[in-house]
Every structure is written in structure tokens, then in C-alpha cells.
Amino acid sequence: MGRLRCNKDTARTCILSKRWRDIWTSFSSLVFDQRKIIGQLSGLKTSSEVQTRIQRNMKMLANYVDETLHRHVEVNDGRIQKFVLHITYCKSELTTHVDQWIDLAIRNNIKELDLAVTSDLHKGYSLPQCVLAARTITALMVESWDLLRVNEQMIENMIRACPLLEDFRLIYATGLKVFKVSNLAKLKRIDLHTCSELKEVKLQAPNLETFCYVVLKYRSYKIDLSTCNALKSLTLEDATLKDESFQNHLSCFPALEKLVLSKCNFLKNITISSYKVKILILRECKQLEEADIISPNLLSFEYKGEKMPFTSLNPSSLKEAKLYFKPSGQGESRLRNEDNHTPCRGLKLVVRSDKNIVIYERPKGIFLPQVYDLKLDVVKSSVDLEDLLDYILRTWRPLTLSSLSTSRSRLPKLVCKKLITREKDPSCCTYNASGDKCWRHFLGNVETENLVNGKSKSEWIAWLRSSKSKFKINYFRLSWKHSKHVSQGLKGRLMFD
């Protein structure tokens, strides 16, 4: 039941048999997401229609959560493992209900609380005091786009009252200028995301394993992680972080296994030297000129930027890599020919630009096209070709799909089977609603094209033609039927375990 998407799907299991009829009520994780319960407010033309729908939706939401929460408490003798409450539009009349739901969950010994509230109140939504005195809480995530106000005294009270806290995340909060933590022996994770007034962070948490700090404004601050020697995962998104400060931080973490640097625009020359680091992600550090990476056990690497700034990077141990090249101010890729020779022994390579996708089954000694906004996904060899193709069609819905393979490969036949000889009226996904059906239900016409005799002169096609001496090339043009997912766009990450 924990793998199902929402409470409605969990409740539907009651039709399976008499034995299953009441099992869903004993599930100890309660998830209430306003968007999934009552949907969006799309299609309404006038402000009066919108207001009427909002009032009706809030009443429906309040009744649904009240009934489900109280029934769960009655059936389970007051046991709640996890309580998730995401409110996308909270007017003043609903805040009383929200406070009551949180209070009821805490009185029933909740261990994990995930709260996200978007309020129309002038001062934003105020966190109930009962949260700060919940001794059974081990994980707390609080998020508010409407400026949840928190101060130092509230944090101090919570730390004193919640000695079992293991996971603490504070997102989009104001009022907090200094964040200090000590005397929490079980604390494993801290996330501080866009706390706009925060000026100082001091952590005395010797067992902390994960720290994430995101600041969107250019402002000075102090951060002390010197006692966090057990840290395994560090994420920094900080436009003011400089080389010396970064190197000082890094030297404090001998056990670090995952490092994420995002939009650290003051970084210019850095060295990452560690036998422990297995995952490294560098995203949009605009001024980064040189990165010396000495991590012989690196398994996963992701880079997003305008050019490759690496003076050294040994890829021998890599199982996965993603390289996203953004265009420079001149409107073309700055990826240099000496950078784009890709050694990928035993790996598969997915090359993307806009809605064009190419699958290399065995990329060896290839050169990449000089095209706009190039993205590379390197996938380890154990990933099945059919799974990879399904993922590409489901996630990106390309307008052109090409396969480059050897003469003995089964990839061309598999692509043809998926695209050309597929069922006209797929019988899969009979349970899902229309918007949740798989790619097969939205794929329209598929046309093959002979690149040798074709008339297209685009850089993408020219690059494919240049590869015909090394690979067998199959090229398909795809059209997609309109759907909710297509109109909103899809984002995906090629992460295979």
C-alpha cells in the first residue's frame, strides 16, 4: 500500500475481497494532497465561478480529511506513523481545520510530519505550538510558499521538546536569522531551503549524515559544520560561496559520499579529492573555470553548464553520467571538439537536443554534434534496451528518434516493434484514468526516413549522416496526440539502479 500513489488508490483495494475490505483503514501513513483530492481550478471563466468552486472544494477537502483521519484513529487505536498534508490554497476558514488535523495526529503519537501550506492570509500560516512540543516526532518537513514565520525561540523549544528528531527540513520560511542545533544525538538530516532572512548556521551534530542548504539571494552569512564529521551527503546552492570557503568545508567531511554544487556562481577553481565520493553533481556554476576531480571511486557524475571545465576526471569506475550543455550568450554550444570525445566502454548513450533523441547502444570514439542545448545521459550496460526505450518514450515523447547500433544489434528490430508494429488500440492501462495512461495511447503517426537520400540540411541530420560509416542508423519521425501530460510538459531523470 505504501507504493500506491494516494489515499484513493489505497481505498480502492477494499473491492478485492472481504479480507481486503478494511485493510486500507489500518495503513499507518496518511497522505492528503489537495490537488489530488479535489483537482485544479482549470476551465473556470469568471471570478465568481472560481470563488464558488474554491468554497465548495475546501468544504469537500475538510469533510474528506475529517472522516478519513477520525476513522483511522478509531480503527488503529491512535497509531499514525506518517502524516502528510499538502494544502495548495488555504483560506482563513480552513486553517482551523488544519490546526485540528495536526493536533489530532500529534496526540496519536505521530512520528513523521510533512506539512506544506499555501495561504491567502496576510501573515502566512503559523505553525501550531503543539508541533514544537511533539516528543514522538522523528521527521519534520515544513514548507510554505506564503512565508511561514519561524524564530530562534521556536527552534530552540522544538529541539528541547523533540529529542528523537532524526530528519528536519525547513523550506520557504521567514523570521529565522540564526539556526543553531545541538544535543540531538539521533539527528541524521537537515534541509534549509530558501529561508530568506537566515544569516548564520551553526550545527553541533556529530551524527548528521545529510545537509542541504539553498539560498537564492546574494547575501553574506556564516555557516559552521566543523563538528559534522560523519556527513555523507552535502548539497550547497549558494551564489556567494567562494573557492576558499568551499575547500574549508570539504576538508571537514572525510566520510562524504555525495556532493551537489548548484548555482555556486563565485566558484572558479576547485579541487575535489576523495576516495569516498561516489556521486558528484555540478549544476550551473557559471564562473567555474577549472575543476580538478580526483575521486577514483566515483560511480555517478552529472554536469550542467556551457562547457567542460575539468582538468582531470577519470571515468574508469563510472556507472552513470549525465552531461547537459547549455548555450552560451551567442546562442550556440561552447562544447569544444577536444572535450566531446566520449569514452563509454560497456555503456549506452542517450543524446538529446530539444525533441530529438538518439540512442547509441555501444558508443565508442564518437563525436557529438554542435547543436543547441545538448544533453547526454550515459546509462550503464545492465539496463535492458526495452526498458530504456520505454523510459525515453514515456518521459520525453520525442519528435524524432534515432538508433545507432552495430550490424548484429537487436536495437533496430526492437525500435521497429515498439513504434511500427504496435497495437492500434492498446489494451494496456485499462485501470488508469485517461491522463495517466502510458505513451502507447498518445503516440500518433510514425514515419521512417532514409537519411542518405533525405533532403533535410539541419545540423542534427548532418551529424547523423556523418555517423553512417560506423553505425547502422534508423531514423523515425513521431507525432503525439494531445494529452494533459504533453501540454504541461514532462521532466525526467535517467536513474537506473
PDB file of N, CA and C in Angstrom, residues 113-116 127 131 140-144 148 150 168-173:
ATOM      1  N   LEU A 113       6.001  14.043  10.164  1.00  0.00           N
ATOM      2  CA  LEU A 113       5.063  15.088   9.766  1.00  0.00           C
ATOM      3  C   LEU A 113       5.621  15.837   8.557  1.00  0.00           C
ATOM      4  N   ASP A 114       4.844  15.860   7.475  1.00  0.00           N
ATOM      5  CA  ASP A 114       5.212  16.568   6.244  1.00  0.00           C
ATOM      6  C   ASP A 114       4.100  17.570   5.957  1.00  0.00           C
ATOM      7  N   LEU A 115       4.389  18.852   6.149  1.00  0.00           N
ATOM      8  CA  LEU A 115       3.364  19.889   6.075  1.00  0.00           C
ATOM      9  C   LEU A 115       3.751  20.945   5.037  1.00  0.00           C
ATOM     10  N   ALA A 116       2.870  21.187   4.065  1.00  0.00           N
ATOM     11  CA  ALA A 116       3.074  22.239   3.067  1.00  0.00           C
ATOM     12  C   ALA A 116       1.766  22.998   2.901  1.00  0.00           C
ATOM     13  N   LEU A 127       2.682  27.982  12.275  1.00  0.00           N
ATOM     14  CA  LEU A 127       2.816  26.606  12.722  1.00  0.00           C
ATOM     15  C   LEU A 127       2.246  26.466  14.135  1.00  0.00           C
ATOM     16  N   VAL A 131       3.196  21.363  17.530  1.00  0.00           N
ATOM     17  CA  VAL A 131       4.262  20.728  16.745  1.00  0.00           C
ATOM     18  C   VAL A 131       5.598  20.855  17.468  1.00  0.00           C
ATOM     19  N   LEU A 140      10.500  15.874  10.516  1.00  0.00           N
ATOM     20  CA  LEU A 140       9.643  17.048  10.352  1.00  0.00           C
ATOM     21  C   LEU A 140      10.038  17.803   9.089  1.00  0.00           C
ATOM     22  N   MET A 141       9.073  17.988   8.169  1.00  0.00           N
ATOM     23  CA  MET A 141       9.297  18.791   6.977  1.00  0.00           C
ATOM     24  C   MET A 141       8.205  19.838   6.907  1.00  0.00           C
ATOM     25  N   VAL A 142       8.600  21.102   6.887  1.00  0.00           N
ATOM     26  CA  VAL A 142       7.651  22.205   6.862  1.00  0.00           C
ATOM     27  C   VAL A 142       7.955  23.076   5.657  1.00  0.00           C
ATOM     28  N   GLU A 143       6.942  23.330   4.831  1.00  0.00           N
ATOM     29  CA  GLU A 143       7.122  24.134   3.615  1.00  0.00           C
ATOM     30  C   GLU A 143       5.955  25.098   3.470  1.00  0.00           C
ATOM     31  N   SER A 144       6.265  26.341   3.117  1.00  0.00           N
ATOM     32  CA  SER A 144       5.210  27.321   2.868  1.00  0.00           C
ATOM     33  C   SER A 144       5.686  28.344   1.864  1.00  0.00           C
ATOM     34  N   LEU A 148       6.032  31.110   5.906  1.00  0.00           N
ATOM     35  CA  LEU A 148       5.871  30.561   7.239  1.00  0.00           C
ATOM     36  C   LEU A 148       6.873  31.239   8.160  1.00  0.00           C
ATOM     37  N   VAL A 150       9.091  31.698  11.430  1.00  0.00           N
ATOM     38  CA  VAL A 150       9.752  30.903  12.457  1.00  0.00           C
ATOM     39  C   VAL A 150      10.811  31.789  13.100  1.00  0.00           C
ATOM     40  N   PHE A 168      15.014  16.900   9.802  1.00  0.00           N
ATOM     41  CA  PHE A 168      14.401  18.217   9.955  1.00  0.00           C
ATOM     42  C   PHE A 168      14.600  19.028   8.677  1.00  0.00           C
ATOM     43  N   ARG A 169      13.479  19.493   8.082  1.00  0.00           N
ATOM     44  CA  ARG A 169      13.550  20.258   6.834  1.00  0.00           C
ATOM     45  C   ARG A 169      12.676  21.502   6.963  1.00  0.00           C
ATOM     46  N   LEU A 170      13.264  22.635   6.675  1.00  0.00           N
ATOM     47  CA  LEU A 170      12.569  23.913   6.764  1.00  0.00           C
ATOM     48  C   LEU A 170      12.677  24.602   5.402  1.00  0.00           C
ATOM     49  N   ILE A 171      11.522  24.870   4.782  1.00  0.00           N
ATOM     50  CA  ILE A 171      11.501  25.352   3.400  1.00  0.00           C
ATOM     51  C   ILE A 171      10.619  26.589   3.294  1.00  0.00           C
ATOM     52  N   TYR A 172      11.148  27.650   2.674  1.00  0.00           N
ATOM     53  CA  TYR A 172      10.423  28.905   2.459  1.00  0.00           C
ATOM     54  C   TYR A 172       9.883  29.467   3.768  1.00  0.00           C
ATOM     55  N   ALA A 173      10.772  29.758   4.687  1.00  0.00           N
ATOM     56  CA  ALA A 173      10.373  30.334   5.971  1.00  0.00           C
ATOM     57  C   ALA A 173      11.043  31.692   6.155  1.00  0.00           C
TER      58      ALA A 173
END
